[in-house]
Amino acid sequence: MKTSIIGGGCWGTALGAHLAKKGIETLIWAREPEVVSAINKQHYNPKYLSEFKLPENLVAIGDCSKAIRESNIIVLAIPSHVIRQFLELNKNSFLPGQIIVGAAKGIEVDSLKSIYEIVDDIFPPNLKIQYACIAGPSFAKEVLEEQPTAVVIAGRDAKITIEIQKLINYNYLRAYRTSDLIGAEMGGALKNVVAIATGLADGIGFGLNTKAALVTRGLSEIQKIGVRRGAKPETFLGLSGLGDLILTCYGELSRNRTVGFRIGKGERLEDILSSLGQVSEGIITAKSAFNLIAKFGVEAPIFSEVYKILYENKPHLKSLQDLLDRELRPEANE
């Protein structure tokens, strides 16, 4: 099936190259004319992961409407906070029965909706737009390097989920599947906030004990929030939960961990963001998650403290000490 990747960033480039290597007819839409030209003529992306040669059968296109109309499967590899705007602007280009694959990870700040819920808002049921998402521990650079990787495809329709699973699966990339769509999307989004916390610990100079505590307790908080949103608790022990959490908290390629690390070193958030050149989804998700825990009355102290550091300028050392000084309690609900 012909597939269009919407977004010429790191993940969009990696997914486009991956599918093209499989021999799948693949388009990749990018806003920048110089990116489109370089992919088509020199077979590399000059803005992202420029050290990699891309397959010659990966075709870049600057006409977004054409990219959408010409394919059966549309992969959304753009930042989560612009997805609603993008779909609103381009909804008339979508055709009945197309499959949208969500490759972004985030929670909308105002509505607190996940990506699939935004898609549901935009498209009427009679259009029969199908949806699945790809989640799990998968740095774009390592996918381009063809390093063994495992991901999970989540969707409500079993037939569509299996179709996308087969589309993504390849000799170095193993794809599993799940019906817990909200769980997969919540795990993928929320782990970015915990990665900021572990990056902070690294930046301050704390050791592995501290990181292990933050990752473990962070996973517990992710699970509590996700379950209140309707997810299955066991989903958070899989690739879209624990797997993605480990990668993002320990991997040096993680943008969210990098943000936390640099804050821990004493840099101002504004300076960090201006120098990154790419979106750190965890900063936006920290606000969404804070609103979620307030809405549902969930106790999630790590998420609360990350929010206060990012949005209320709370000193990070004070936040970490406040976590340690909390009232003693059982580890789990006993």
CSV table of N, CA and C in Angstrom, one decimal, residues 5-19 28 47-49 75-79 102-105 138-144 278-279:
chain,number,residue,atom,x,y,z
A,5,ILE,N,4.4,9.9,4.5
A,5,ILE,CA,4.9,10.3,5.8
A,5,ILE,C,4.7,11.8,5.9
A,6,ILE,N,3.9,12.3,6.9
A,6,ILE,CA,3.7,13.8,7.0
A,6,ILE,C,4.7,14.3,8.1
A,7,GLY,N,5.8,14.9,7.6
A,7,GLY,CA,6.8,15.5,8.5
A,7,GLY,C,8.2,15.0,8.1
A,8,GLY,N,9.1,15.9,7.9
A,8,GLY,CA,10.4,15.6,7.5
A,8,GLY,C,11.4,15.7,8.6
A,9,GLY,N,11.0,15.5,9.8
A,9,GLY,CA,11.9,15.6,11.0
A,9,GLY,C,12.6,14.3,11.1
A,10,CYS,N,13.2,14.1,12.3
A,10,CYS,CA,14.0,12.8,12.5
A,10,CYS,C,13.2,11.6,12.4
A,11,TRP,N,12.0,11.5,13.1
A,11,TRP,CA,11.2,10.3,13.1
A,11,TRP,C,10.6,10.1,11.7
A,12,GLY,N,10.1,11.1,11.1
A,12,GLY,CA,9.5,11.0,9.8
A,12,GLY,C,10.5,10.5,8.8
A,13,THR,N,11.7,11.0,8.8
A,13,THR,CA,12.8,10.6,7.9
A,13,THR,C,13.1,9.1,8.1
A,14,ALA,N,13.2,8.7,9.4
A,14,ALA,CA,13.6,7.3,9.7
A,14,ALA,C,12.5,6.4,9.2
A,15,LEU,N,11.2,6.8,9.5
A,15,LEU,CA,10.1,5.9,9.1
A,15,LEU,C,10.0,5.8,7.6
A,16,GLY,N,10.2,7.0,6.9
A,16,GLY,CA,10.1,7.0,5.5
A,16,GLY,C,11.2,6.1,4.8
A,17,ALA,N,12.4,6.2,5.4
A,17,ALA,CA,13.5,5.4,4.9
A,17,ALA,C,13.3,3.9,5.1
A,18,HIS,N,12.7,3.6,6.3
A,18,HIS,CA,12.4,2.2,6.7
A,18,HIS,C,11.5,1.6,5.7
A,19,LEU,N,10.4,2.3,5.4
A,19,LEU,CA,9.4,1.7,4.5
A,19,LEU,C,9.9,1.6,3.1
A,28,ILE,N,7.3,11.4,1.4
A,28,ILE,CA,7.5,12.1,2.6
A,28,ILE,C,7.3,13.6,2.3
A,47,LYS,N,18.5,18.8,7.1
A,47,LYS,CA,18.2,19.4,8.4
A,47,LYS,C,18.3,18.4,9.6
A,48,TYR,N,17.9,17.1,9.3
A,48,TYR,CA,17.8,16.1,10.3
A,48,TYR,C,18.5,14.8,9.9
A,49,LEU,N,19.4,14.3,10.7
A,49,LEU,CA,20.1,13.1,10.5
A,49,LEU,C,20.8,13.1,9.1
A,75,VAL,N,1.0,8.7,7.7
A,75,VAL,CA,1.7,8.6,8.9
A,75,VAL,C,1.9,10.0,9.4
A,76,LEU,N,1.4,10.4,10.6
A,76,LEU,CA,1.6,11.7,11.2
A,76,LEU,C,2.8,11.7,12.0
A,77,ALA,N,3.9,12.3,11.5
A,77,ALA,CA,5.2,12.4,12.2
A,77,ALA,C,5.5,13.8,12.4
A,78,ILE,N,4.5,14.6,12.9
A,78,ILE,CA,4.7,16.0,13.2
A,78,ILE,C,4.5,16.2,14.7
A,79,PRO,N,5.0,17.2,15.3
A,79,PRO,CA,4.8,17.4,16.8
A,79,PRO,C,3.3,17.3,17.2
A,102,GLY,N,-0.5,7.4,13.9
A,102,GLY,CA,0.0,8.4,14.7
A,102,GLY,C,1.5,8.0,15.1
A,103,ALA,N,2.4,8.9,14.8
A,103,ALA,CA,3.8,8.6,15.2
A,103,ALA,C,4.3,9.6,16.2
A,104,ALA,N,3.4,10.6,16.6
A,104,ALA,CA,3.8,11.6,17.6
A,104,ALA,C,3.3,11.1,19.0
A,105,LYS,N,3.9,11.7,20.0
A,105,LYS,CA,3.6,11.4,21.4
A,105,LYS,C,3.3,12.6,22.2
A,138,SER,N,12.3,3.6,20.4
A,138,SER,CA,12.8,3.6,19.0
A,138,SER,C,13.4,5.0,18.6
A,139,PHE,N,14.6,5.2,19.0
A,139,PHE,CA,15.3,6.4,18.5
A,139,PHE,C,15.4,6.3,17.0
A,140,ALA,N,15.1,7.4,16.3
A,140,ALA,CA,15.2,7.5,14.9
A,140,ALA,C,16.5,7.1,14.3
A,141,LYS,N,17.6,7.7,14.9
A,141,LYS,CA,18.9,7.4,14.5
A,141,LYS,C,19.2,5.9,14.4
A,142,GLU,N,18.8,5.2,15.5
A,142,GLU,CA,19.1,3.8,15.6
A,142,GLU,C,18.3,3.0,14.6
A,143,VAL,N,17.1,3.4,14.3
A,143,VAL,CA,16.3,2.8,13.2
A,143,VAL,C,17.0,2.9,11.9
A,144,LEU,N,17.5,4.1,11.6
A,144,LEU,CA,18.2,4.3,10.3
A,144,LEU,C,19.5,3.5,10.3
A,278,GLN,N,14.7,21.5,17.9
A,278,GLN,CA,13.7,20.5,17.8
A,278,GLN,C,12.7,20.5,19.0
A,279,VAL,N,11.6,20.0,18.8
A,279,VAL,CA,10.6,20.0,19.9
A,279,VAL,C,10.9,19.0,21.0
